């Protein structure tokens, strides 16, 4: 069994109840999502402060380190200790991080919410990413992903103000779903869990409720995932980055509708599926055999 870091389990309540007054002057209680600062220390050096919902802080920190390419292997990390009293996450490595000053010297401000920066070397490393050319996704699988997200219980449905990200297998079965105040936090937390579980991305599908920016495409590619889906849109740089790494981008995925921007060769179209819907827009269930 490969070495894994020692982790705390420091998740916190995700919702807070407050009193509001509506347009009729009526007072009532509603829920709002939490938002907490979490300052990450890497071998006692302050690295970044992330604003987070707090549902999966250890996975978030691991995924951040992975996606920023600050730590090369999960085995290099000895522990991640999250303490909400000090609003900090202390990461201890087994042998230190070579050239950490150089790796963190240049930051690029991005459109990401809840995070908003990437370290400069990421752009230089993207050409080294090779996604599996043989990976395929069917229209049935795409619709199954969209239907699953539509029915998923979520903080967003209770309180709004959060983004959700999900990981699916090649058949459209949900593997993990994480919400946070920023979509980049949610994708980092999924990356962290994949890292812990030694899970490859080549046969996976990634869904996000947020827009597909260049940073989202870069992170998806670094995780080895060839398919990114969103109910939102695509930015120009996200589109160009997906072309660069040959990643399949599906946006505006709602109901039976979607737009495929890049990576068309990976998509197995089933034109009749767009017209086959249930009473709520869902896919019909396979008929049970009488045998």
CSV table of C-alpha atoms in Angstrom, one decimal:
chain,number,residue,atom,x,y,z
A,1,UNK,CA,0.0,0.0,0.0
A,2,UNK,CA,1.5,3.4,-1.0
A,3,UNK,CA,2.2,5.9,1.8
A,4,UNK,CA,-0.7,8.2,2.6
A,5,UNK,CA,-0.6,11.3,4.8
A,6,UNK,CA,-2.1,11.5,8.2
A,7,UNK,CA,-5.2,13.6,8.0
A,8,UNK,CA,-7.6,15.3,10.5
A,9,UNK,CA,-11.3,15.0,9.9
A,10,UNK,CA,-12.2,18.7,10.4
A,11,UNK,CA,-15.4,19.2,8.4
A,12,UNK,CA,-17.7,21.8,9.9
A,13,UNK,CA,-21.4,22.6,9.7
A,14,UNK,CA,-22.1,23.8,6.1
A,15,UNK,CA,-25.2,25.9,6.8
A,16,UNK,CA,-26.1,28.7,9.1
A,17,UNK,CA,-29.6,29.9,10.0
A,18,UNK,CA,-30.4,33.6,9.9
A,19,UNK,CA,-33.5,35.8,10.0
A,20,UNK,CA,-34.6,37.7,6.9
A,21,UNK,CA,-37.5,40.0,6.0
A,22,UNK,CA,-39.2,39.4,2.7
A,23,UNK,CA,-40.9,41.8,0.3
A,24,UNK,CA,-44.1,41.6,2.3
A,25,UNK,CA,-42.4,42.5,5.5
A,26,UNK,CA,-42.6,39.0,6.9
A,27,UNK,CA,-39.7,37.8,9.0
A,28,UNK,CA,-38.6,34.2,8.5
A,29,UNK,CA,-35.6,31.9,9.0
A,30,UNK,CA,-33.5,30.9,6.0
A,31,UNK,CA,-30.2,29.0,5.6
A,32,UNK,CA,-27.1,30.4,4.2
A,33,UNK,CA,-23.9,28.5,3.3
A,34,UNK,CA,-20.8,29.0,5.5
A,35,UNK,CA,-17.7,30.8,4.3
A,36,UNK,CA,-14.5,30.4,6.2
A,37,UNK,CA,-10.9,31.4,5.7
A,38,UNK,CA,-8.4,28.6,5.7
A,39,UNK,CA,-4.7,29.6,5.6
A,40,UNK,CA,-2.5,26.8,4.2
A,41,UNK,CA,1.0,26.4,5.7
A,42,UNK,CA,3.5,24.2,3.8
A,43,UNK,CA,6.3,23.1,6.1
A,44,UNK,CA,5.5,26.1,8.3
A,45,UNK,CA,5.6,28.6,5.4
A,46,UNK,CA,2.4,30.5,4.8
A,47,UNK,CA,1.2,29.7,1.2
A,48,UNK,CA,-2.3,30.9,0.6
A,49,UNK,CA,-5.6,31.6,2.3
A,50,UNK,CA,-8.6,29.8,0.7
A,51,UNK,CA,-12.2,30.9,1.4
A,52,UNK,CA,-14.1,27.7,1.8
A,53,UNK,CA,-17.4,26.1,2.8
A,54,UNK,CA,-15.4,23.8,5.0
A,55,UNK,CA,-17.0,20.4,4.1
A,56,UNK,CA,-13.8,18.7,2.9
A,57,UNK,CA,-10.9,20.9,4.0
A,58,UNK,CA,-8.2,18.2,4.0
A,59,UNK,CA,-9.1,17.1,0.4
A,60,UNK,CA,-9.2,20.7,-0.6
A,61,UNK,CA,-5.7,21.4,0.6
A,62,UNK,CA,-4.4,18.2,-1.0
A,63,UNK,CA,-6.0,19.0,-4.3
A,64,UNK,CA,-4.8,22.6,-4.2
A,65,UNK,CA,-1.2,21.4,-3.7
A,66,UNK,CA,-1.7,18.8,-6.5
A,67,UNK,CA,-3.3,21.1,-9.0
A,68,UNK,CA,-0.7,23.9,-8.4
A,69,UNK,CA,2.0,21.3,-8.9
A,70,UNK,CA,3.7,22.3,-5.6
A,71,UNK,CA,3.9,18.7,-4.4
A,72,UNK,CA,4.8,15.9,-6.9
A,73,UNK,CA,3.4,12.9,-5.1
A,74,UNK,CA,0.9,12.2,-2.4
A,75,UNK,CA,3.6,10.0,-0.8
A,76,UNK,CA,5.7,13.2,-0.2
A,77,UNK,CA,3.1,14.5,2.3
A,78,UNK,CA,3.4,13.3,5.9
A,79,UNK,CA,0.3,15.0,7.3
A,80,UNK,CA,-2.5,17.6,6.8
A,81,UNK,CA,-3.7,19.0,10.1
A,82,UNK,CA,-6.7,21.4,9.9
A,83,UNK,CA,-7.6,23.5,12.9
A,84,UNK,CA,-10.6,25.7,12.6
A,85,UNK,CA,-9.9,27.6,15.9
A,86,UNK,CA,-6.8,29.1,14.2
A,87,UNK,CA,-8.4,28.8,10.7
A,88,UNK,CA,-5.3,27.1,9.4
A,89,UNK,CA,-4.1,23.9,7.6
A,90,UNK,CA,-0.6,22.8,8.5
A,91,UNK,CA,0.9,20.6,5.8
A,92,UNK,CA,4.1,18.7,6.7
A,93,UNK,CA,6.1,17.0,4.0
A,94,UNK,CA,8.5,14.1,4.5
A,95,UNK,CA,11.6,15.7,3.0
A,96,UNK,CA,10.7,19.3,2.1
A,97,UNK,CA,9.9,20.8,-1.2
A,98,UNK,CA,12.8,21.7,-3.5
A,99,UNK,CA,12.7,25.1,-5.2
A,100,UNK,CA,9.5,26.2,-3.3
A,101,UNK,CA,10.5,29.9,-3.6
A,102,UNK,CA,10.9,29.6,-7.3
A,103,UNK,CA,7.6,27.7,-7.7
A,104,UNK,CA,5.7,30.3,-5.9
A,105,UNK,CA,7.5,33.4,-7.1
A,106,UNK,CA,5.0,34.3,-9.9
A,107,UNK,CA,1.2,34.2,-9.6
A,108,UNK,CA,-1.4,34.8,-12.3
A,109,UNK,CA,-4.7,36.3,-11.2
A,110,UNK,CA,-7.6,34.4,-12.7
A,111,UNK,CA,-11.4,34.6,-12.9
A,112,UNK,CA,-11.7,32.0,-10.2
A,113,UNK,CA,-13.9,32.7,-7.2
A,114,UNK,CA,-12.7,31.5,-3.8
A,115,UNK,CA,-9.2,31.2,-5.0
A,116,UNK,CA,-8.3,33.3,-8.0
A,117,UNK,CA,-4.6,32.6,-8.6
A,118,UNK,CA,-2.4,30.0,-10.3
A,119,UNK,CA,1.3,29.8,-10.1
A,120,UNK,CA,3.0,30.8,-13.3
A,121,UNK,CA,4.7,27.4,-14.2
A,122,UNK,CA,1.3,25.8,-14.7
A,123,UNK,CA,0.9,27.4,-18.1
A,124,UNK,CA,4.3,26.1,-19.1
A,125,UNK,CA,3.6,22.6,-18.1
A,126,UNK,CA,0.2,22.1,-19.8
A,127,UNK,CA,1.8,20.9,-23.1
A,128,UNK,CA,3.2,17.9,-21.2
A,129,UNK,CA,-0.4,16.7,-20.5
A,130,UNK,CA,-1.5,13.8,-22.7
A,131,UNK,CA,-5.2,12.8,-22.4
A,132,UNK,CA,-6.2,9.3,-23.7
A,133,UNK,CA,-7.2,9.6,-27.4
A,134,UNK,CA,-9.3,6.4,-27.2
A,135,UNK,CA,-11.6,7.7,-24.5
A,136,UNK,CA,-15.3,8.0,-25.6
A,137,UNK,CA,-18.5,9.3,-24.2
A,138,UNK,CA,-22.0,8.4,-25.5
A,139,UNK,CA,-25.0,10.7,-25.6
A,140,UNK,CA,-26.7,8.4,-23.2
A,141,UNK,CA,-23.9,8.8,-20.7
A,142,UNK,CA,-24.0,12.5,-21.0
A,143,UNK,CA,-27.7,12.7,-20.4
A,144,UNK,CA,-27.3,10.3,-17.4
A,145,UNK,CA,-24.8,12.7,-15.9
A,146,UNK,CA,-27.0,15.7,-16.4
A,147,UNK,CA,-30.0,13.8,-14.9
A,148,UNK,CA,-28.0,12.7,-11.9
A,149,UNK,CA,-26.9,16.3,-11.1
A,150,UNK,CA,-30.5,17.5,-11.5
A,151,UNK,CA,-31.7,15.1,-8.9
A,152,UNK,CA,-28.7,15.4,-6.5
A,153,UNK,CA,-29.5,16.7,-3.0
A,154,UNK,CA,-27.3,19.8,-2.5
A,155,UNK,CA,-26.5,22.8,-0.4
A,156,UNK,CA,-27.3,24.9,-3.5
A,157,UNK,CA,-30.9,23.7,-3.5
A,158,UNK,CA,-31.2,24.6,0.2
A,159,UNK,CA,-29.3,27.9,0.4
A,160,UNK,CA,-27.8,28.8,-3.0
A,161,UNK,CA,-24.5,30.7,-3.2
A,162,UNK,CA,-22.3,27.7,-3.9
A,163,UNK,CA,-20.8,25.8,-6.8
A,164,UNK,CA,-20.8,22.0,-7.2
A,165,UNK,CA,-18.5,19.6,-8.9
A,166,UNK,CA,-18.9,15.9,-9.5
A,167,UNK,CA,-16.9,13.0,-10.8
A,168,UNK,CA,-18.5,10.2,-12.8
A,169,UNK,CA,-17.3,6.9,-14.3
A,170,UNK,CA,-17.5,6.1,-18.0
A,171,UNK,CA,-21.1,4.8,-17.6
A,172,UNK,CA,-22.3,8.0,-15.9
A,173,UNK,CA,-22.3,6.6,-12.4
A,174,UNK,CA,-21.7,9.2,-9.7
A,175,UNK,CA,-18.4,8.7,-7.8
A,176,UNK,CA,-18.2,11.9,-5.8
A,177,UNK,CA,-20.0,15.2,-5.4
A,178,UNK,CA,-18.5,18.3,-3.6
A,179,UNK,CA,-19.8,21.8,-3.2
A,180,UNK,CA,-17.9,24.9,-2.1
A,181,UNK,CA,-18.2,28.7,-2.3
A,182,UNK,CA,-15.9,28.6,-5.3
A,183,UNK,CA,-15.9,26.1,-8.1
A,184,UNK,CA,-12.1,25.9,-8.0
A,185,UNK,CA,-12.3,24.8,-4.4
A,186,UNK,CA,-14.7,22.1,-5.4
A,187,UNK,CA,-12.5,20.8,-8.2
A,188,UNK,CA,-9.5,20.9,-6.0
A,189,UNK,CA,-11.3,18.8,-3.3
A,190,UNK,CA,-12.2,16.2,-5.9
A,191,UNK,CA,-8.6,16.2,-7.1
A,192,UNK,CA,-7.4,15.6,-3.5
A,193,UNK,CA,-9.8,12.7,-3.0
A,194,UNK,CA,-8.7,11.2,-6.3
A,195,UNK,CA,-5.0,11.6,-5.2
A,196,UNK,CA,-5.7,9.9,-1.9
A,197,UNK,CA,-7.5,7.0,-3.6
A,198,UNK,CA,-4.9,6.7,-6.4
A,199,UNK,CA,-7.8,7.1,-8.9
A,200,UNK,CA,-6.9,7.7,-12.6
A,201,UNK,CA,-8.9,10.2,-14.6
A,202,UNK,CA,-8.7,8.7,-18.1
A,203,UNK,CA,-12.0,7.0,-17.9
A,204,UNK,CA,-13.8,9.7,-15.9
A,205,UNK,CA,-16.3,12.5,-16.7
A,206,UNK,CA,-16.1,15.8,-14.7
A,207,UNK,CA,-19.2,18.0,-14.2
A,208,UNK,CA,-19.2,21.6,-12.8
A,209,UNK,CA,-22.0,24.0,-12.2
A,210,UNK,CA,-19.6,26.9,-13.0
A,211,UNK,CA,-18.2,28.2,-16.3
A,212,UNK,CA,-15.4,26.4,-18.1
A,213,UNK,CA,-12.5,28.9,-17.8
A,214,UNK,CA,-8.9,28.2,-18.8
A,215,UNK,CA,-8.1,27.3,-15.1
A,216,UNK,CA,-10.9,24.8,-15.0
A,217,UNK,CA,-9.6,23.2,-18.2
A,218,UNK,CA,-6.1,23.1,-17.0
A,219,UNK,CA,-7.1,21.4,-13.7
A,220,UNK,CA,-9.2,18.9,-15.5
A,221,UNK,CA,-6.4,18.1,-17.9
A,222,UNK,CA,-3.9,17.8,-15.0
A,223,UNK,CA,-6.3,15.3,-13.4
A,224,UNK,CA,-6.2,13.3,-16.6
A,225,UNK,CA,-9.9,13.7,-17.3
A,226,UNK,CA,-10.8,13.9,-21.0
A,227,UNK,CA,-14.4,15.1,-20.6
A,228,UNK,CA,-15.6,18.4,-18.9
A,229,UNK,CA,-19.3,19.2,-18.7
A,230,UNK,CA,-21.0,22.3,-17.4
A,231,UNK,CA,-24.5,23.8,-17.3
A,232,UNK,CA,-22.8,27.2,-17.8
A,233,UNK,CA,-20.7,28.5,-20.7
A,234,UNK,CA,-17.1,28.5,-22.0
A,235,UNK,CA,-14.6,31.4,-22.0
A,236,UNK,CA,-12.4,32.1,-25.0
A,237,UNK,CA,-9.2,31.0,-23.2
A,238,UNK,CA,-11.0,27.9,-21.8
A,239,UNK,CA,-11.9,27.0,-25.4
A,240,UNK,CA,-8.4,27.5,-26.7
A,241,UNK,CA,-6.8,25.6,-23.8
A,242,UNK,CA,-9.2,22.7,-24.4
A,243,UNK,CA,-8.1,22.7,-28.1
A,244,UNK,CA,-4.5,22.7,-27.0
A,245,UNK,CA,-4.8,19.6,-24.8
A,246,UNK,CA,-7.5,17.9,-26.9
A,247,UNK,CA,-10.1,17.9,-24.1
A,248,UNK,CA,-13.8,17.5,-24.9
A,249,UNK,CA,-15.8,20.4,-23.6
A,250,UNK,CA,-19.6,20.2,-23.2
A,251,UNK,CA,-21.4,23.4,-22.1
A,252,UNK,CA,-25.0,24.6,-21.6
A,253,UNK,CA,-25.9,21.1,-20.5
A,254,UNK,CA,-29.5,21.3,-19.4
A,255,UNK,CA,-32.2,18.8,-20.0
A,256,UNK,CA,-31.6,17.3,-23.4
A,257,UNK,CA,-29.6,20.3,-24.7
A,258,UNK,CA,-25.8,20.7,-24.8
A,259,UNK,CA,-23.1,22.3,-26.9
A,260,UNK,CA,-20.0,20.3,-27.8
A,261,UNK,CA,-17.1,22.8,-28.3
A,262,UNK,CA,-14.0,20.7,-28.6
A,263,UNK,CA,-13.0,17.1,-28.9
A,264,UNK,CA,-15.8,16.0,-31.2
A,265,UNK,CA,-14.0,12.7,-32.1
A,266,UNK,CA,-14.6,11.4,-28.6
A,267,UNK,CA,-18.3,11.8,-28.7
A,268,UNK,CA,-20.6,9.0,-29.8
A,269,UNK,CA,-23.8,10.7,-30.9
A,270,UNK,CA,-27.2,9.1,-30.6
A,271,UNK,CA,-29.5,11.6,-32.3
A,272,UNK,CA,-32.7,9.8,-31.3
A,273,UNK,CA,-31.9,10.3,-27.6
A,274,UNK,CA,-32.5,14.0,-27.7
A,275,UNK,CA,-36.2,13.4,-28.3
A,276,UNK,CA,-36.6,10.5,-25.8
A,277,UNK,CA,-37.5,12.1,-22.5
A,278,UNK,CA,-39.6,11.2,-19.4
A,279,UNK,CA,-42.2,13.5,-17.9
A,280,UNK,CA,-39.6,15.5,-16.0
A,281,UNK,CA,-37.0,15.5,-18.8
A,282,UNK,CA,-35.2,12.4,-17.5
A,283,UNK,CA,-34.0,9.4,-19.5
A,284,UNK,CA,-36.4,6.5,-19.6
A,285,UNK,CA,-35.5,3.5,-17.5
A,286,UNK,CA,-34.7,0.2,-19.2
A,287,UNK,CA,-37.6,-2.2,-19.4
A,288,UNK,CA,-37.3,-5.2,-17.0
A,289,UNK,CA,-37.1,-8.5,-18.7
A,290,UNK,CA,-39.8,-11.1,-17.9
A,291,UNK,CA,-37.3,-13.9,-18.2
